[in-house]
Coordinates of C-alpha atoms and ligand atoms in Angstrom, one line a residue:
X1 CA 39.9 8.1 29.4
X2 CA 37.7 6.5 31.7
X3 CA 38.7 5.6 35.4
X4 CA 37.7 2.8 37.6
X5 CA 37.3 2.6 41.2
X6 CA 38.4 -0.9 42.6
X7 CA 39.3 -2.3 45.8
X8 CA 42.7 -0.9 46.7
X9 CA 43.0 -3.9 49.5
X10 CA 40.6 -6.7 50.5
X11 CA 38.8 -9.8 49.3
X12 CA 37.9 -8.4 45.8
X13 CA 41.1 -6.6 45.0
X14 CA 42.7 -9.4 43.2
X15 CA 39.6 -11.0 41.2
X16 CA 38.4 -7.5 40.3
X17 CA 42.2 -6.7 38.7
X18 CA 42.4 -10.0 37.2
X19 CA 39.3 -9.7 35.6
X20 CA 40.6 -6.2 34.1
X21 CA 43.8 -8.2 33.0
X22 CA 42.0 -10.5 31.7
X23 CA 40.2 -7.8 29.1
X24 CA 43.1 -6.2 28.3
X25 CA 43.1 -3.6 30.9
X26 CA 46.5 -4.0 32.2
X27 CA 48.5 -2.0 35.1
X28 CA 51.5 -2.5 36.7
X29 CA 50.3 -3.4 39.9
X30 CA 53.8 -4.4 41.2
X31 CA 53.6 -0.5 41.3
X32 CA 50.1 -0.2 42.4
X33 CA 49.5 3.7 43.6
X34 CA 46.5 5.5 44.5
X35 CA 46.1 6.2 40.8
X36 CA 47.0 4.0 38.0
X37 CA 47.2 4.7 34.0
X38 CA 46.8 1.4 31.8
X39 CA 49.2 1.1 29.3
X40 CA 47.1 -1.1 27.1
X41 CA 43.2 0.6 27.1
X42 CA 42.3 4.1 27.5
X43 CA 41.7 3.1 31.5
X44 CA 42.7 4.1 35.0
X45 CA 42.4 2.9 38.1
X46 CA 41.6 3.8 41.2
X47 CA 42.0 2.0 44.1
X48 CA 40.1 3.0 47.0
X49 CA 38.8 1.4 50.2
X50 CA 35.5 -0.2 49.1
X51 CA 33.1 1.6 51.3
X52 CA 33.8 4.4 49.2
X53 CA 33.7 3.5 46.1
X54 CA 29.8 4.2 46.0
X55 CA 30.1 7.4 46.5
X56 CA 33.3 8.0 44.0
X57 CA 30.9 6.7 41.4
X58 CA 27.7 8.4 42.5
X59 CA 29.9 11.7 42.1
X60 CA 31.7 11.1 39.4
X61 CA 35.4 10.7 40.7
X62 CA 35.1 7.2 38.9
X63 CA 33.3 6.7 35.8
X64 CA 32.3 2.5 37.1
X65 CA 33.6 1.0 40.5
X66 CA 33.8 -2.5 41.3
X67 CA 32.7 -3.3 44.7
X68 CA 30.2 -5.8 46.6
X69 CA 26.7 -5.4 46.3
X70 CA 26.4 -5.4 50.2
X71 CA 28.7 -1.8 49.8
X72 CA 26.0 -0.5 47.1
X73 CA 23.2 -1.2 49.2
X74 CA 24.0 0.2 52.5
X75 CA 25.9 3.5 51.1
X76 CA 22.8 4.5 49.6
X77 CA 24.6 6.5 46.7
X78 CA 22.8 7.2 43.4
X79 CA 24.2 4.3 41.4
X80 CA 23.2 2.1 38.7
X81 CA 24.3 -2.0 39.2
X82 CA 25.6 -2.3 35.7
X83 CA 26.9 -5.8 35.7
X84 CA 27.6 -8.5 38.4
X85 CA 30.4 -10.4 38.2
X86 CA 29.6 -13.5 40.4
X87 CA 32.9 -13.7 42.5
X88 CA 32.9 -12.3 46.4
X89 CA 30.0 -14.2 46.9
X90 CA 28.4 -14.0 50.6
X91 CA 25.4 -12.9 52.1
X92 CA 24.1 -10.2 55.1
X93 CA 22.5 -12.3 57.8
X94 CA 21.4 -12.3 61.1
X95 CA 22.7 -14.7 64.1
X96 CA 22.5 -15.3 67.3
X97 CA 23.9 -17.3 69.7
X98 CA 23.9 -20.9 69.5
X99 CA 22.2 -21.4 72.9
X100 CA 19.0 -19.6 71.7
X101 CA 15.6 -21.2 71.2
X102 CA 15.0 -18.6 67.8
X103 CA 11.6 -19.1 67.6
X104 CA 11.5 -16.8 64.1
X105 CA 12.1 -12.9 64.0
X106 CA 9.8 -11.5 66.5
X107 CA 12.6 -12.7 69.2
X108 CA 14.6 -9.7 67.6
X109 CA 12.1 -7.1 69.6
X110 CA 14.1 -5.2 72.4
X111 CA 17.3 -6.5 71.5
X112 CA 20.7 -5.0 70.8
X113 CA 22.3 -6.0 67.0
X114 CA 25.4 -5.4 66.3
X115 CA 26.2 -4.5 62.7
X116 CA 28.6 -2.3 60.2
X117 CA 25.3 -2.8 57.9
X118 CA 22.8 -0.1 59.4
X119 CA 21.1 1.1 56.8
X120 CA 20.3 -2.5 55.3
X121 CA 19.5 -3.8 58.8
X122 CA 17.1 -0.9 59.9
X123 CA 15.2 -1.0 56.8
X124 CA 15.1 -4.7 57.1
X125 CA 13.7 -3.9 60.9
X126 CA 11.3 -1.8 59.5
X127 CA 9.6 -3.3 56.9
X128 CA 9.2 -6.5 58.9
X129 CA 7.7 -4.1 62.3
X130 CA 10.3 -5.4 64.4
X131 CA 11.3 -2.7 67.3
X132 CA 15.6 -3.5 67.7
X133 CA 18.2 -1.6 68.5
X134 CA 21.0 -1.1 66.2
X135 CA 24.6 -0.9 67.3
X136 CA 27.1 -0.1 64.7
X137 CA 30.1 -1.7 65.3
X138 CA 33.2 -1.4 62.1
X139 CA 35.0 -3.9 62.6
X140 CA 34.6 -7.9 64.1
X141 CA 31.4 -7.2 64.9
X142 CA 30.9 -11.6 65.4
X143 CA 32.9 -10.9 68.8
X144 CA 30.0 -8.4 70.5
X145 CA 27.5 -10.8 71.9
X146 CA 30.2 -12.2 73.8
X147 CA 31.8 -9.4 75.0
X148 CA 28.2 -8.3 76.2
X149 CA 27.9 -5.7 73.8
X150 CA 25.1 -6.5 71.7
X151 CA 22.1 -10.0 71.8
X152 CA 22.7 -10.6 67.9
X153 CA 24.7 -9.9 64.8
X154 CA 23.9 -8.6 61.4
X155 CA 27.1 -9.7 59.6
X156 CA 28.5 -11.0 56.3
X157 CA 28.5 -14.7 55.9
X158 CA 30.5 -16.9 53.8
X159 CA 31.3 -19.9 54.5
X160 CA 29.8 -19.8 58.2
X161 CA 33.2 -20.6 60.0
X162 CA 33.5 -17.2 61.7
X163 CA 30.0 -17.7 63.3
X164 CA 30.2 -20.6 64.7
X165 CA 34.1 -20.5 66.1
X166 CA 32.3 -17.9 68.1
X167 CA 29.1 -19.7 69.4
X168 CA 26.6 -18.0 66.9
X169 CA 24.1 -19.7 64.4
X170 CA 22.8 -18.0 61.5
X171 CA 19.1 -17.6 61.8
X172 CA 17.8 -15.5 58.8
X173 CA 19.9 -14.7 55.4
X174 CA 18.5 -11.2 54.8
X175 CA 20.7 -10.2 51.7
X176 CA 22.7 -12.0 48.8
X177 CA 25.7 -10.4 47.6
X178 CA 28.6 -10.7 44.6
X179 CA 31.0 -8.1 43.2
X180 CA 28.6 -5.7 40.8
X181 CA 30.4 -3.1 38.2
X182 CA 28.6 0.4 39.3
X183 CA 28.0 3.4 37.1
X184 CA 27.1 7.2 37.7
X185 CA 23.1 8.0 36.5
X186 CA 24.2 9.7 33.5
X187 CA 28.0 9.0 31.9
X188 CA 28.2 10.9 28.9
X189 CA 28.0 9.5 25.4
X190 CA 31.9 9.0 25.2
X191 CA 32.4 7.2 28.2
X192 CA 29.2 5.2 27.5
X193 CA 31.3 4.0 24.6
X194 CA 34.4 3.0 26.2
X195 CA 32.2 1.3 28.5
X196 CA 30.4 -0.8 26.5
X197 CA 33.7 -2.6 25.3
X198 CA 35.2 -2.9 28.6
X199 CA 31.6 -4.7 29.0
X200 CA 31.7 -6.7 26.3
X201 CA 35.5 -8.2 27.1
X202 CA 34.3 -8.7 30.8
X203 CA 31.1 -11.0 28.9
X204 CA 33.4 -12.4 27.2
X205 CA 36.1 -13.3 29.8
X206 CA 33.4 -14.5 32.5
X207 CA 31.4 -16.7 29.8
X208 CA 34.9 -18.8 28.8
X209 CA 35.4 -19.3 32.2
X210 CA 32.7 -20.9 32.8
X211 CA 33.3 -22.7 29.2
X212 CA 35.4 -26.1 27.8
X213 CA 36.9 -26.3 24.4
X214 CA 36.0 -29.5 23.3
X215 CA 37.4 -31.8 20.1
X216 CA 36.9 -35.6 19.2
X217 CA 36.8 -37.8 16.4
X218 CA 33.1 -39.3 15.3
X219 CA 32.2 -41.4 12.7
X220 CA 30.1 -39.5 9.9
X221 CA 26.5 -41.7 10.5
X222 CA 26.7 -40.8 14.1
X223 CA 27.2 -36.4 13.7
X224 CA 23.7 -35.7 13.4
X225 CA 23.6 -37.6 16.8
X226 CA 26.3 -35.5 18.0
X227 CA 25.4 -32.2 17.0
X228 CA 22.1 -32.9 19.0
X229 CA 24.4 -33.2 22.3
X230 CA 26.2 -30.5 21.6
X231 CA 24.1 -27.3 20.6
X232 CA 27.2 -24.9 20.7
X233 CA 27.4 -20.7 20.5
X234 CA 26.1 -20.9 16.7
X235 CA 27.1 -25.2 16.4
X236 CA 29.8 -27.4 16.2
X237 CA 32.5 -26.8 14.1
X238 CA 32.9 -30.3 12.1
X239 CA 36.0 -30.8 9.4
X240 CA 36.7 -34.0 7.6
X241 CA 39.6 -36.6 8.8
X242 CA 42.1 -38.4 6.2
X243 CA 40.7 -41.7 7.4
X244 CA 38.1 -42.1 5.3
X245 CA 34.2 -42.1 7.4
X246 CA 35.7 -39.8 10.5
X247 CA 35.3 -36.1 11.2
X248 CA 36.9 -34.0 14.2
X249 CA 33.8 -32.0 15.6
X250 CA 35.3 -28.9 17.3
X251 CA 33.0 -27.1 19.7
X252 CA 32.3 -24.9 23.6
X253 CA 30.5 -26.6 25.9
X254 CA 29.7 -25.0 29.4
X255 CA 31.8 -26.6 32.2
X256 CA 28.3 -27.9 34.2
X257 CA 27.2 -30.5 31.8
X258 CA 30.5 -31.0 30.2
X259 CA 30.9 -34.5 31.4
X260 CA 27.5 -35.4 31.1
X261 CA 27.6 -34.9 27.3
X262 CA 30.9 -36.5 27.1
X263 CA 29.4 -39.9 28.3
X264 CA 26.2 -39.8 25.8
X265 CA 28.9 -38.9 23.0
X266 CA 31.6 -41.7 24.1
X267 CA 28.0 -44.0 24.0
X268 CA 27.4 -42.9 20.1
X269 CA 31.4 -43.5 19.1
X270 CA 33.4 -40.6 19.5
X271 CA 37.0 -40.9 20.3
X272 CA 39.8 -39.1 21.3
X273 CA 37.9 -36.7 23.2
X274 CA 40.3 -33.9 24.3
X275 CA 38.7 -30.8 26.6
X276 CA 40.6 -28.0 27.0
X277 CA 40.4 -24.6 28.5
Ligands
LIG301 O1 39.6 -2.1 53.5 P1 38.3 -2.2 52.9 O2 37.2 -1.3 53.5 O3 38.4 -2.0 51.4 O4 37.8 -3.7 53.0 P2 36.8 -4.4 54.0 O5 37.6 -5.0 55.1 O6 35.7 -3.6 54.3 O7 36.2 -5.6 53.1 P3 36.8 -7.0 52.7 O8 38.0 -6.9 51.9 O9 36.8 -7.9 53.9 O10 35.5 -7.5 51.8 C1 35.2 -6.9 50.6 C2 33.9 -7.5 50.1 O11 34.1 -8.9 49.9 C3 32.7 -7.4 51.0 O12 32.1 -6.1 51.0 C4 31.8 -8.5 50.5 O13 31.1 -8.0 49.3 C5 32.8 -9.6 50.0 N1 32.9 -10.8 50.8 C6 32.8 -12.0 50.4 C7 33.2 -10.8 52.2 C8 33.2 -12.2 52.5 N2 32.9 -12.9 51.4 C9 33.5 -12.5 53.9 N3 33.5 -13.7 54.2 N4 33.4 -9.8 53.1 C10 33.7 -10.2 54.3 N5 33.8 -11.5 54.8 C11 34.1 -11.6 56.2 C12 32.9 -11.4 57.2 O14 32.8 -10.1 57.6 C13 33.2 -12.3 58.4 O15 34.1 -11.7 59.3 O16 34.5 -12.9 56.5 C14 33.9 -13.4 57.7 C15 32.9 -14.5 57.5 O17 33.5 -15.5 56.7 P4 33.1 -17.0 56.9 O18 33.6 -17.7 55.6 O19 33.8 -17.5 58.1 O20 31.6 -17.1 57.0
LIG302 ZN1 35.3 -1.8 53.8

């Protein structure tokens, strides 16, 4: 049995559960408790409040954890990043207010930041030889400087809304982040196992979303032309029509250049293009 940590509550609960679903790892999260068996994998899950799922990991309370890669780098746990998912993406950065002439990050000497990132931030400070005070703040830290509490932010930053509804401009993106699947240092050969197949389902599941079924009709003179377009996981699939001179051609294209390729194979004489999930 091997247990994962997930967000109990938050931004990556849902995407982290329906990625679990999604390879098989089913609970009944109508019911969801601290602790919860799957009834279709050798799973269970624990939902905990993400800042502490490094550490669950790191001492072996949970076998993997799911959790943003800003959460692994400021706990500071011994963790491996095993995986990353690419959803919950955002990024650590420092603002200011919008009034400021930032004339780069030497304006950050004597000044108070606010931040729930410490660690991240003073290292940051550090390595760069910038002498800044660090106030940790937990929560809504983009209200301090004006409430007077601090001269800057280090916050998360998505879409930049929060920032500027409260007068502050981003002025240096200091850390990318997305959901990342942790693991202890060293799982034992069992779990390894187990592991490796929940791996491979989570491969699988994130590469056909990001994947099209594709099927059409094309004359027989033009499928050399078509298999050149469409260079699919091994390639195409191609079976003969009744009409005499056709053949459906079958195959997965990635979503990105989907339509792209169906305009070069409309222009060699495919037909009846259908794309599906
Ligand atoms: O209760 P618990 O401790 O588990 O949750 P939490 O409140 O600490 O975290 P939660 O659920 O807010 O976020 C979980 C994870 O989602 C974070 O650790 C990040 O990895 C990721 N993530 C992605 C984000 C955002 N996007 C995000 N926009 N986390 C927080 N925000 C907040 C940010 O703090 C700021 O207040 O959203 C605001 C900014 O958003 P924009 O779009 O206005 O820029
Ligand atoms: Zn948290």
């Amino acid at each position: 049995m091997i247990r994962i940590a997930i967000q109990a509550k938050g931004r990556l609960s849902e995407e982290s559960l329906e990625l679990l679903k999604e390879a098989g790892i089913q609970v009944d999260d109508t019911k969801r408790k601290f602790l919860s068996q799957s009834r279709s994998f050798p799973a269970e899950l624990l939902f905990l409040r993400d800042d502490d799922i490094p550490q669950a990991v790191a001492l072996g309370v949970a076998d993997i954890g799911i959790v943003g890669y800003n959460e692994v780098l400021e706990r500071e746990q011994d963790v491996e990043i095993v995986d990353r998912l690419g959803f919950g993406p955002c990024r650590i950065s420092l603002a200011v207010p919008k009034t400021v002439d930032y004339p780069g990050l030497e304006w950050f000497n004597g000044k108070r930041i606010a931040t729930s990132y410490p660690n991240i931030l003073g290292k940051f400070l550090k390595e760069k030889g910038i002498d800044a005070k660090i106030s940790v703040i937990t929560g809504s830290v983009e209200i301090a400087p004006t409430v007077g509490m601090s001269d800057a932010i280090f916050d998360i930053v998505s879409s930049g809304g929060t920032l500027v509804s409260n007068g502050l401009k981003e002025v240096e993106k200091i850390v990318f982040s997305e959901a990342v699947v942790i693991s202890g240092r060293n799982p034992d050969a069992e779990k390894v196992k187990v592991w490796e197949q929940i791996k491979f389902r989570i491969n699988a599941v994130r590469d056909s979303r990001n994947m099209k079924y594709l099927l059409m009709n094309v004359p027989n003179d033009r499928i050399d032309e078509a298999i050149a377009i469409l260079p699919a996981m091994r390639s195409p699939t191609i079976l003969p029509l009744a009409q005499s001179g056709w053949s459906s051609m079958h195959s997965v294209v990635a979503e990105d250049v989907l339509w792209d390729k169906i305009e070069l194979l409309k222009e060699i004489g495919a037909e009846g293009i259908l794309v599906l999930s």
